Amino acid sequence: MWLWLFAPFLIRNVIAANFDPTEFFKTRCEPKCVFEASNLNSTTIDKFPKNCATVCTDLAIDDKCDLTEEQLTATLQNMKHLVGSLIVISVKYTSELDFLIVLNNKMLEVGMTSLNTINCSSIAIDNNKEMTKLNMPNLKYMYPSEVNKTEIKVRIDGLSKKFCVTTQEMYNLMGVPNINLDSLEGMHCEPPVPLTNGKVCNSSYTLIYPTEILDECTQYFGSLVINPANEKDVSKLKSVEAIFGPLFIEKTNLTSIDFLTNLKFISTLGYDTAAVQVINNPFLSNFSFPSLKASLKIKTNSHNGVNDGVIFINNSYTLSEDPSFCNFFWAFLGVDGWLYPEFDGKSCDWDFRIDSSEIRPTASEEICEEHGFGDDDDLRSVNFSV
């Protein structure tokens, strides 16, 4: 569901006809940190600001680049912020410390381990058939470079069948509030990345076995399955911030889902199932996810035809009939190309909404209209003869 990044290195800014990059760069970087040449090669490498953490440039690395991987690594190793655009296309390297990435048949990873911020309009990593990982553990911030843009479109697909995203990289991506993750194909890398502050707990990949609910888990790697065998322990889940697998609650006696108070993200990358499934809980009449906000991304493989989304089936009558429950999730998932949340077969986009043009007036409303009375008229002293 959201679930949902790379082809040969490709990140470009869409520039208006009257846009002056020179003036724009002056407002973002010190003069010594502006790289005016667009192509990076043996002729221009000495002019690149190697000691700047933030570099302003429209950078291109292509098949005409005559630098070695070692030279590129040494040149770009201190750059943490790139303001402008970056294109890496049809290069001969097997790894890369750059960003626009497309049609690089030998590239195995992106490898920008120090990069933590990008200012651009779109990111694409596509059709790098041998790429198995990103290796971008510190990329946490993405900002649109255009004044009128509010989001950054990111697309990562067409990579190796073994391509995976680490839990750290996925957590960082889901934390970007203005990201539009158009496509992401792959799976979560194993094992999960250990946390400096917090605890990762492992769970089963399948939905068959109940999860062993432990104390003080910050993240669960695998499906979080709650059923009669472990529902007595759900109070321990208050510390959970992320689930790298689906949330599955079935056949419990729970009356409310009020124990995931710190849950921010769910990523079902690599799973062929809905991200949230709540099924056959007859007493369940309420839920609360107070840490979910507009930046929430519930992610699944959004373009592979699986049933991704939020599904509630055969719980209490209240959940099925009150549209506010369905609309709660719809506020996060209501984007083009995503499946709508479903509550007992009803989807928020249609079944919970009433077309006012199809509402017929009642008999009393027809009588009032016939006699010329409106909503503001006092009819207490009016006598009708039939």
Short mmCIF file of C-alpha atoms in Angstrom, two decimals:
data_model
loop_
_atom_site.label_atom_id
_atom_site.label_comp_id
_atom_site.label_asym_id
_atom_site.label_seq_id
_atom_site.Cartn_x
_atom_site.Cartn_y
_atom_site.Cartn_z
CA MET A 1 0.00 0.00 0.00
CA TRP A 2 2.02 2.21 0.48
CA LEU A 3 4.45 -0.09 -0.15
CA TRP A 4 5.81 0.57 -2.30
CA LEU A 5 13.07 3.02 -5.94
CA PHE A 6 15.89 3.04 -8.40
CA ALA A 7 16.91 2.65 -12.05
CA PRO A 8 20.18 3.73 -13.49
CA PHE A 9 20.91 6.77 -11.43
CA LEU A 10 18.32 9.35 -12.27
CA ILE A 11 17.42 12.44 -10.30
CA ARG A 12 16.43 15.54 -12.22
CA ASN A 13 14.93 18.91 -11.51
CA VAL A 14 12.18 20.23 -13.74
CA ILE A 15 13.36 23.74 -14.50
CA ALA A 16 11.10 26.54 -15.66
CA ALA A 17 12.02 28.46 -18.79
CA ASN A 18 13.02 31.57 -16.82
CA PHE A 19 14.86 29.66 -14.11
CA ASP A 20 18.45 30.83 -13.48
CA PRO A 21 20.37 28.06 -11.68
CA THR A 22 23.35 30.36 -11.05
CA GLU A 23 21.26 32.78 -9.01
CA PHE A 24 19.45 29.91 -7.29
CA PHE A 25 22.73 28.28 -6.24
CA LYS A 26 23.95 31.57 -4.76
CA THR A 27 21.13 31.43 -2.24
CA ARG A 28 21.84 27.84 -1.23
CA CYS A 29 25.64 27.42 -1.23
CA GLU A 30 28.81 29.31 -0.54
CA PRO A 31 30.57 30.36 -3.79
CA LYS A 32 33.38 27.89 -3.17
CA CYS A 33 30.81 25.04 -3.00
CA VAL A 34 29.21 25.66 -6.41
CA PHE A 35 30.37 23.31 -9.18
CA GLU A 36 29.58 25.10 -12.43
CA ALA A 37 30.68 22.38 -14.86
CA SER A 38 27.95 19.86 -15.52
CA ASN A 39 30.07 16.82 -16.47
CA LEU A 40 32.46 15.30 -13.99
CA ASN A 41 35.61 14.01 -15.73
CA SER A 42 39.39 14.26 -15.66
CA THR A 43 39.24 17.82 -16.99
CA THR A 44 36.80 19.14 -14.40
CA ILE A 45 37.56 17.01 -11.35
CA ASP A 46 40.03 19.51 -9.87
CA LYS A 47 37.29 22.16 -9.79
CA PHE A 48 34.86 20.01 -7.81
CA PRO A 49 34.45 21.27 -4.19
CA LYS A 50 35.67 18.09 -2.50
CA ASN A 51 35.62 19.53 1.01
CA CYS A 52 32.08 20.90 0.94
CA ALA A 53 29.35 19.01 2.77
CA THR A 54 26.72 20.84 0.68
CA VAL A 55 27.36 21.16 -3.05
CA CYS A 56 25.25 23.10 -5.59
CA THR A 57 25.44 21.70 -9.11
CA ASP A 58 23.60 20.12 -12.03
CA LEU A 59 25.85 17.09 -12.15
CA ALA A 60 26.06 14.48 -14.90
CA ILE A 61 28.09 11.26 -14.85
CA ASP A 62 27.72 9.24 -18.04
CA ASP A 63 29.58 6.94 -20.41
CA LYS A 64 32.02 9.76 -21.30
CA CYS A 65 33.29 9.94 -17.72
CA ASP A 66 36.95 8.82 -17.72
CA LEU A 67 37.40 8.71 -13.96
CA THR A 68 37.98 5.54 -11.99
CA GLU A 69 35.67 4.38 -9.21
CA GLU A 70 38.40 5.27 -6.72
CA GLN A 71 38.60 8.83 -8.09
CA LEU A 72 34.83 9.27 -7.91
CA THR A 73 34.71 7.89 -4.37
CA ALA A 74 37.45 10.25 -3.20
CA THR A 75 35.79 13.20 -4.95
CA LEU A 76 32.29 12.67 -3.56
CA GLN A 77 32.98 11.15 -0.16
CA ASN A 78 32.46 14.37 1.83
CA MET A 79 29.29 15.48 0.05
CA LYS A 80 26.24 15.04 2.29
CA HIS A 81 23.83 17.49 0.61
CA LEU A 82 23.30 17.86 -3.14
CA VAL A 83 21.32 20.91 -4.27
CA GLY A 84 20.43 20.82 -7.97
CA SER A 85 20.21 17.70 -10.11
CA LEU A 86 22.18 14.53 -10.65
CA ILE A 87 22.18 12.17 -13.61
CA VAL A 88 24.15 8.92 -13.67
CA ILE A 89 23.42 7.01 -16.84
CA SER A 90 25.11 4.23 -18.82
CA VAL A 91 28.26 4.25 -16.73
CA LYS A 92 30.78 1.42 -16.62
CA TYR A 93 31.07 1.14 -12.83
CA THR A 94 29.82 -1.70 -10.66
CA SER A 95 29.05 0.63 -7.73
CA GLU A 96 28.42 4.33 -7.53
CA LEU A 97 28.44 7.31 -5.18
CA ASP A 98 25.93 9.29 -7.16
CA PHE A 99 22.23 9.70 -7.67
CA LEU A 100 20.26 9.56 -10.98
CA ILE A 101 20.58 5.94 -11.90
CA VAL A 102 19.25 4.28 -15.02
CA LEU A 103 20.35 1.59 -17.47
CA ASN A 104 23.57 0.68 -15.69
CA ASN A 105 23.83 -3.02 -16.40
CA LYS A 106 26.79 -3.64 -14.09
CA MET A 107 25.92 -1.44 -11.14
CA LEU A 108 25.42 -3.42 -7.92
CA GLU A 109 24.54 -0.62 -5.50
CA VAL A 110 24.18 3.15 -5.21
CA GLY A 111 26.64 3.33 -2.33
CA MET A 112 26.14 6.93 -1.18
CA THR A 113 26.72 6.09 2.45
CA SER A 114 27.15 9.67 3.73
CA LEU A 115 24.34 11.36 1.82
CA ASN A 116 21.54 12.45 4.15
CA THR A 117 19.68 15.22 2.26
CA ILE A 118 18.44 15.70 -1.31
CA ASN A 119 16.87 18.80 -2.84
CA CYS A 120 15.25 17.85 -6.14
CA SER A 121 11.93 17.21 -7.87
CA SER A 122 12.18 13.50 -8.62
CA ILE A 123 14.34 10.47 -8.01
CA ALA A 124 14.44 7.46 -10.28
CA ILE A 125 16.48 4.28 -9.98
CA ASP A 126 15.39 2.03 -12.84
CA ASN A 127 16.55 -0.81 -15.04
CA ASN A 128 19.80 -1.56 -13.25
CA LYS A 129 19.44 -5.29 -13.72
CA GLU A 130 22.26 -6.32 -11.36
CA MET A 131 21.54 -3.90 -8.52
CA THR A 132 20.84 -5.77 -5.29
CA LYS A 133 20.88 -2.97 -2.70
CA LEU A 134 20.89 0.79 -2.19
CA ASN A 135 23.54 1.17 0.53
CA MET A 136 22.21 4.63 1.44
CA PRO A 137 21.77 4.26 5.21
CA ASN A 138 21.80 7.95 6.11
CA LEU A 139 19.40 9.43 3.55
CA LYS A 140 16.68 10.89 5.79
CA TYR A 141 15.62 14.20 4.24
CA MET A 142 14.17 15.04 0.85
CA TYR A 143 12.95 18.49 -0.15
CA PRO A 144 11.46 19.63 -3.46
CA SER A 145 13.72 22.14 -5.18
CA GLU A 146 10.90 23.96 -6.97
CA VAL A 147 9.05 26.66 -5.07
CA ASN A 148 5.57 25.48 -6.08
CA LYS A 149 6.20 21.78 -5.49
CA THR A 150 5.20 20.06 -2.27
CA GLU A 151 6.45 16.53 -2.92
CA ILE A 152 9.31 14.51 -4.38
CA LYS A 153 8.41 11.63 -6.67
CA VAL A 154 10.53 8.53 -6.11
CA ARG A 155 10.56 5.45 -8.32
CA ILE A 156 12.72 2.36 -7.69
CA ASP A 157 12.15 -0.68 -9.87
CA GLY A 158 13.51 -2.78 -12.72
CA LEU A 159 16.37 -4.05 -10.55
CA SER A 160 17.68 -7.51 -9.65
CA LYS A 161 15.20 -10.05 -8.31
CA LYS A 162 17.44 -10.16 -5.23
CA PHE A 163 17.13 -6.40 -4.62
CA CYS A 164 16.32 -5.49 -1.04
CA VAL A 165 15.96 -2.42 1.16
CA THR A 166 17.29 -2.47 4.71
CA THR A 167 14.97 -1.75 7.61
CA GLN A 168 16.98 1.39 8.33
CA GLU A 169 16.60 2.67 4.75
CA MET A 170 12.89 1.87 4.70
CA TYR A 171 12.30 3.55 8.04
CA ASN A 172 14.06 6.66 6.74
CA LEU A 173 12.01 6.68 3.54
CA MET A 174 8.73 6.31 5.40
CA GLY A 175 9.72 9.22 7.61
CA VAL A 176 9.92 11.67 4.68
CA PRO A 177 6.63 13.59 4.87
CA ASN A 178 6.63 14.90 1.29
CA ILE A 179 7.69 11.76 -0.56
CA ASN A 180 5.52 10.28 -3.33
CA LEU A 181 6.77 6.71 -3.54
CA ASP A 182 5.49 5.95 -7.01
CA SER A 183 7.00 2.46 -7.18
CA LEU A 184 9.26 0.29 -5.07
CA GLU A 185 9.96 -3.33 -5.96
CA GLY A 186 11.95 -5.71 -3.83
CA MET A 187 11.96 -7.04 -0.29
CA HIS A 188 13.33 -6.24 3.16
CA CYS A 189 16.99 -7.18 3.57
CA GLU A 190 17.76 -9.81 6.18
CA PRO A 191 18.74 -9.57 8.95
CA PRO A 192 17.18 -6.30 10.19
CA VAL A 193 19.52 -3.47 11.11
CA PRO A 194 20.12 -3.28 14.88
CA LEU A 195 18.95 -0.11 16.62
CA THR A 196 21.12 2.22 18.67
CA ASN A 197 18.10 3.30 20.69
CA GLY A 198 15.48 0.58 20.73
CA LYS A 199 15.03 -3.12 20.14
CA VAL A 200 14.22 -5.14 16.99
CA CYS A 201 12.17 -8.29 17.58
CA ASN A 202 11.86 -11.03 14.98
CA SER A 203 8.60 -12.64 13.93
CA SER A 204 7.41 -15.16 11.36
CA TYR A 205 6.99 -14.26 7.69
CA THR A 206 3.65 -16.09 7.53
CA LEU A 207 0.27 -15.23 9.06
CA ILE A 208 -0.20 -18.69 10.56
CA TYR A 209 1.75 -18.51 13.81
CA PRO A 210 1.08 -16.03 16.62
CA THR A 211 3.89 -13.58 17.26
CA GLU A 212 5.87 -13.96 20.46
CA ILE A 213 5.13 -10.59 22.01
CA LEU A 214 8.14 -9.41 23.99
CA ASP A 215 8.81 -6.43 26.23
CA GLU A 216 10.25 -3.15 24.90
CA CYS A 217 10.24 -4.01 21.18
CA THR A 218 10.58 -0.87 19.05
CA GLN A 219 10.35 -2.67 15.70
CA TYR A 220 9.00 -6.04 14.58
CA PHE A 221 10.69 -7.73 11.63
CA GLY A 222 8.08 -10.04 10.09
CA SER A 223 4.32 -10.34 10.44
CA LEU A 224 2.78 -9.09 13.67
CA VAL A 225 0.10 -11.75 14.21
CA ILE A 226 -2.33 -11.41 17.12
CA ASN A 227 -4.81 -14.20 17.89
CA PRO A 228 -6.26 -15.96 20.97
CA ALA A 229 -2.86 -17.42 21.85
CA ASN A 230 -1.18 -14.06 22.54
CA GLU A 231 -3.94 -11.44 22.90
CA LYS A 232 -3.34 -11.32 26.65
CA ASP A 233 0.08 -9.75 25.95
CA VAL A 234 -0.95 -6.91 23.60
CA SER A 235 -0.25 -4.25 26.24
CA LYS A 236 3.46 -4.91 25.62
CA LEU A 237 3.08 -3.52 22.08
CA LYS A 238 2.84 0.11 23.22
CA SER A 239 6.55 0.59 22.47
CA VAL A 240 6.32 -0.56 18.82
CA GLU A 241 7.05 2.16 16.24
CA ALA A 242 7.39 0.14 13.01
CA ILE A 243 6.33 -3.21 11.61
CA PHE A 244 8.25 -4.66 8.65
CA GLY A 245 5.48 -7.01 7.66
CA PRO A 246 1.66 -7.02 7.84
CA LEU A 247 -0.45 -6.42 10.95
CA PHE A 248 -2.84 -9.37 11.30
CA ILE A 249 -5.45 -9.59 14.09
CA GLU A 250 -7.83 -12.57 14.02
CA LYS A 251 -10.38 -14.36 16.23
CA THR A 252 -9.68 -12.42 19.40
CA ASN A 253 -11.97 -11.16 22.16
CA LEU A 254 -10.47 -7.67 21.95
CA THR A 255 -12.91 -4.78 22.22
CA SER A 256 -10.48 -2.11 21.04
CA ILE A 257 -7.13 -1.78 19.27
CA ASP A 258 -5.68 0.75 21.69
CA PHE A 259 -2.31 -0.84 22.35
CA LEU A 260 -0.34 0.41 19.31
CA THR A 261 -0.08 3.93 20.61
CA ASN A 262 3.40 4.58 19.18
CA LEU A 263 3.01 2.79 15.84
CA LYS A 264 4.11 5.06 12.99
CA PHE A 265 4.87 2.84 9.99
CA ILE A 266 3.99 -0.47 8.40
CA SER A 267 6.03 -1.73 5.45
CA THR A 268 4.95 -4.91 3.66
CA LEU A 269 7.61 -4.77 0.97
CA GLY A 270 7.90 -8.26 -0.51
CA TYR A 271 4.61 -9.51 0.98
CA ASP A 272 1.66 -10.55 -1.20
CA THR A 273 -0.96 -9.57 1.34
CA ALA A 274 -2.77 -6.56 2.74
CA ALA A 275 -0.80 -4.44 5.19
CA VAL A 276 -3.57 -4.38 7.83
CA GLN A 277 -6.02 -7.27 8.24
CA VAL A 278 -8.47 -7.42 11.13
CA ILE A 279 -10.76 -10.44 10.81
CA ASN A 280 -13.36 -12.25 12.94
CA ASN A 281 -13.11 -10.26 16.15
CA PRO A 282 -16.80 -10.09 17.19
CA PHE A 283 -16.36 -7.67 20.11
CA LEU A 284 -14.00 -5.26 18.39
CA SER A 285 -15.80 -1.92 18.11
CA ASN A 286 -13.04 0.69 18.18
CA PHE A 287 -9.41 1.36 17.31
CA SER A 288 -6.94 4.15 18.00
CA PHE A 289 -3.58 4.89 16.36
CA PRO A 290 -2.59 8.23 17.92
CA SER A 291 0.92 8.27 16.43
CA LEU A 292 -0.32 7.94 12.86
CA LYS A 293 -0.21 11.25 11.07
CA ALA A 294 -0.17 12.64 7.56
CA SER A 295 3.39 11.43 7.04
CA LEU A 296 2.36 7.80 7.56
CA LYS A 297 3.17 5.50 4.68
CA ILE A 298 1.64 2.04 4.84
CA LYS A 299 3.62 0.37 2.09
CA THR A 300 3.13 -2.67 -0.08
CA ASN A 301 3.94 -3.63 -3.64
CA SER A 302 1.54 -1.19 -5.26
CA HIS A 303 1.94 -2.29 -8.85
CA ASN A 304 2.11 -6.08 -8.78
CA GLY A 305 -1.60 -6.79 -8.53
CA VAL A 306 -1.67 -8.01 -4.95
CA ASN A 307 -4.48 -7.09 -2.62
CA ASP A 308 -2.70 -4.34 -0.76
CA GLY A 309 -4.46 -2.02 1.65
CA VAL A 310 -6.52 -2.21 4.83
CA ILE A 311 -9.14 -4.93 5.33
CA PHE A 312 -11.62 -5.34 8.22
CA ILE A 313 -13.93 -8.37 7.98
CA ASN A 314 -16.59 -9.74 10.35
CA ASN A 315 -15.86 -7.65 13.40
CA SER A 316 -18.50 -5.71 15.34
CA TYR A 317 -21.39 -4.01 13.59
CA THR A 318 -20.07 -0.63 14.71
CA LEU A 319 -16.88 -0.85 12.64
CA SER A 320 -18.81 -1.84 9.55
CA GLU A 321 -21.48 0.87 9.72
CA ASP A 322 -19.58 3.91 10.99
CA PRO A 323 -17.76 5.52 8.01
CA SER A 324 -15.33 7.36 10.28
CA PHE A 325 -13.34 4.16 10.82
CA CYS A 326 -12.85 3.53 7.11
CA ASN A 327 -12.14 7.20 6.45
CA PHE A 328 -9.42 7.20 9.09
CA PHE A 329 -7.27 4.93 6.91
CA TRP A 330 -8.50 6.50 3.69
CA ALA A 331 -6.93 9.80 4.80
CA PHE A 332 -3.53 8.09 4.55
CA LEU A 333 -4.15 5.89 1.52
CA GLY A 334 -6.29 8.14 -0.67
CA VAL A 335 -3.96 8.51 -3.64
CA ASP A 336 -4.19 7.49 -7.28
CA GLY A 337 -3.47 3.85 -7.98
CA TRP A 338 -4.03 2.60 -4.43
CA LEU A 339 -6.75 0.27 -3.31
CA TYR A 340 -9.33 1.70 -0.94
CA PRO A 341 -9.63 0.43 2.63
CA GLU A 342 -12.44 -2.12 2.94
CA PHE A 343 -14.76 -2.79 5.88
CA ASP A 344 -16.91 -5.89 5.30
CA GLY A 345 -16.68 -5.37 1.56
CA LYS A 346 -17.47 -1.66 1.74
CA SER A 347 -14.84 0.69 0.37
CA CYS A 348 -14.51 4.27 1.57
CA ASP A 349 -14.65 5.75 -1.92
CA TRP A 350 -18.16 4.48 -2.70
CA ASP A 351 -20.13 2.44 -0.21
CA PHE A 352 -19.72 4.87 2.69
CA ARG A 353 -20.55 7.90 0.56
CA ILE A 354 -24.09 8.79 -0.56
CA ASP A 355 -24.81 10.55 -3.83
CA SER A 356 -27.23 13.36 -2.90
CA SER A 357 -28.76 13.30 -6.40
CA GLU A 358 -30.12 9.82 -5.66
CA ILE A 359 -31.84 10.76 -2.36
CA ARG A 360 -35.58 10.92 -2.88
CA PRO A 361 -37.65 13.40 -0.78
CA THR A 362 -39.92 11.99 1.90
CA ALA A 363 -43.74 12.24 1.63
CA SER A 364 -43.84 15.11 4.16
CA GLU A 365 -41.17 17.00 2.20
CA GLU A 366 -43.24 16.66 -1.00
CA ILE A 367 -46.37 18.03 0.76
CA CYS A 368 -44.47 21.03 2.14
CA GLU A 369 -43.01 21.79 -1.28
CA GLU A 370 -46.47 21.53 -2.87
CA HIS A 371 -47.87 24.15 -0.44
CA GLY A 372 -44.88 26.46 -0.73
CA PHE A 373 -43.38 25.94 2.71
CA GLY A 374 -39.63 25.93 3.28
CA ASP A 375 -37.21 24.76 5.98
CA ASP A 376 -37.52 28.02 7.97
CA ASP A 377 -41.34 28.18 8.09
CA ASP A 378 -43.16 27.57 11.41
CA LEU A 379 -45.82 24.94 10.66
CA ARG A 380 -47.10 24.48 14.22
CA SER A 381 -50.29 26.52 13.61
CA VAL A 382 -50.95 25.36 10.05
CA ASN A 383 -53.81 22.95 9.40
CA PHE A 384 -53.75 20.62 6.42
CA SER A 385 -56.87 18.99 5.04
CA VAL A 386 -56.45 15.71 3.26
#
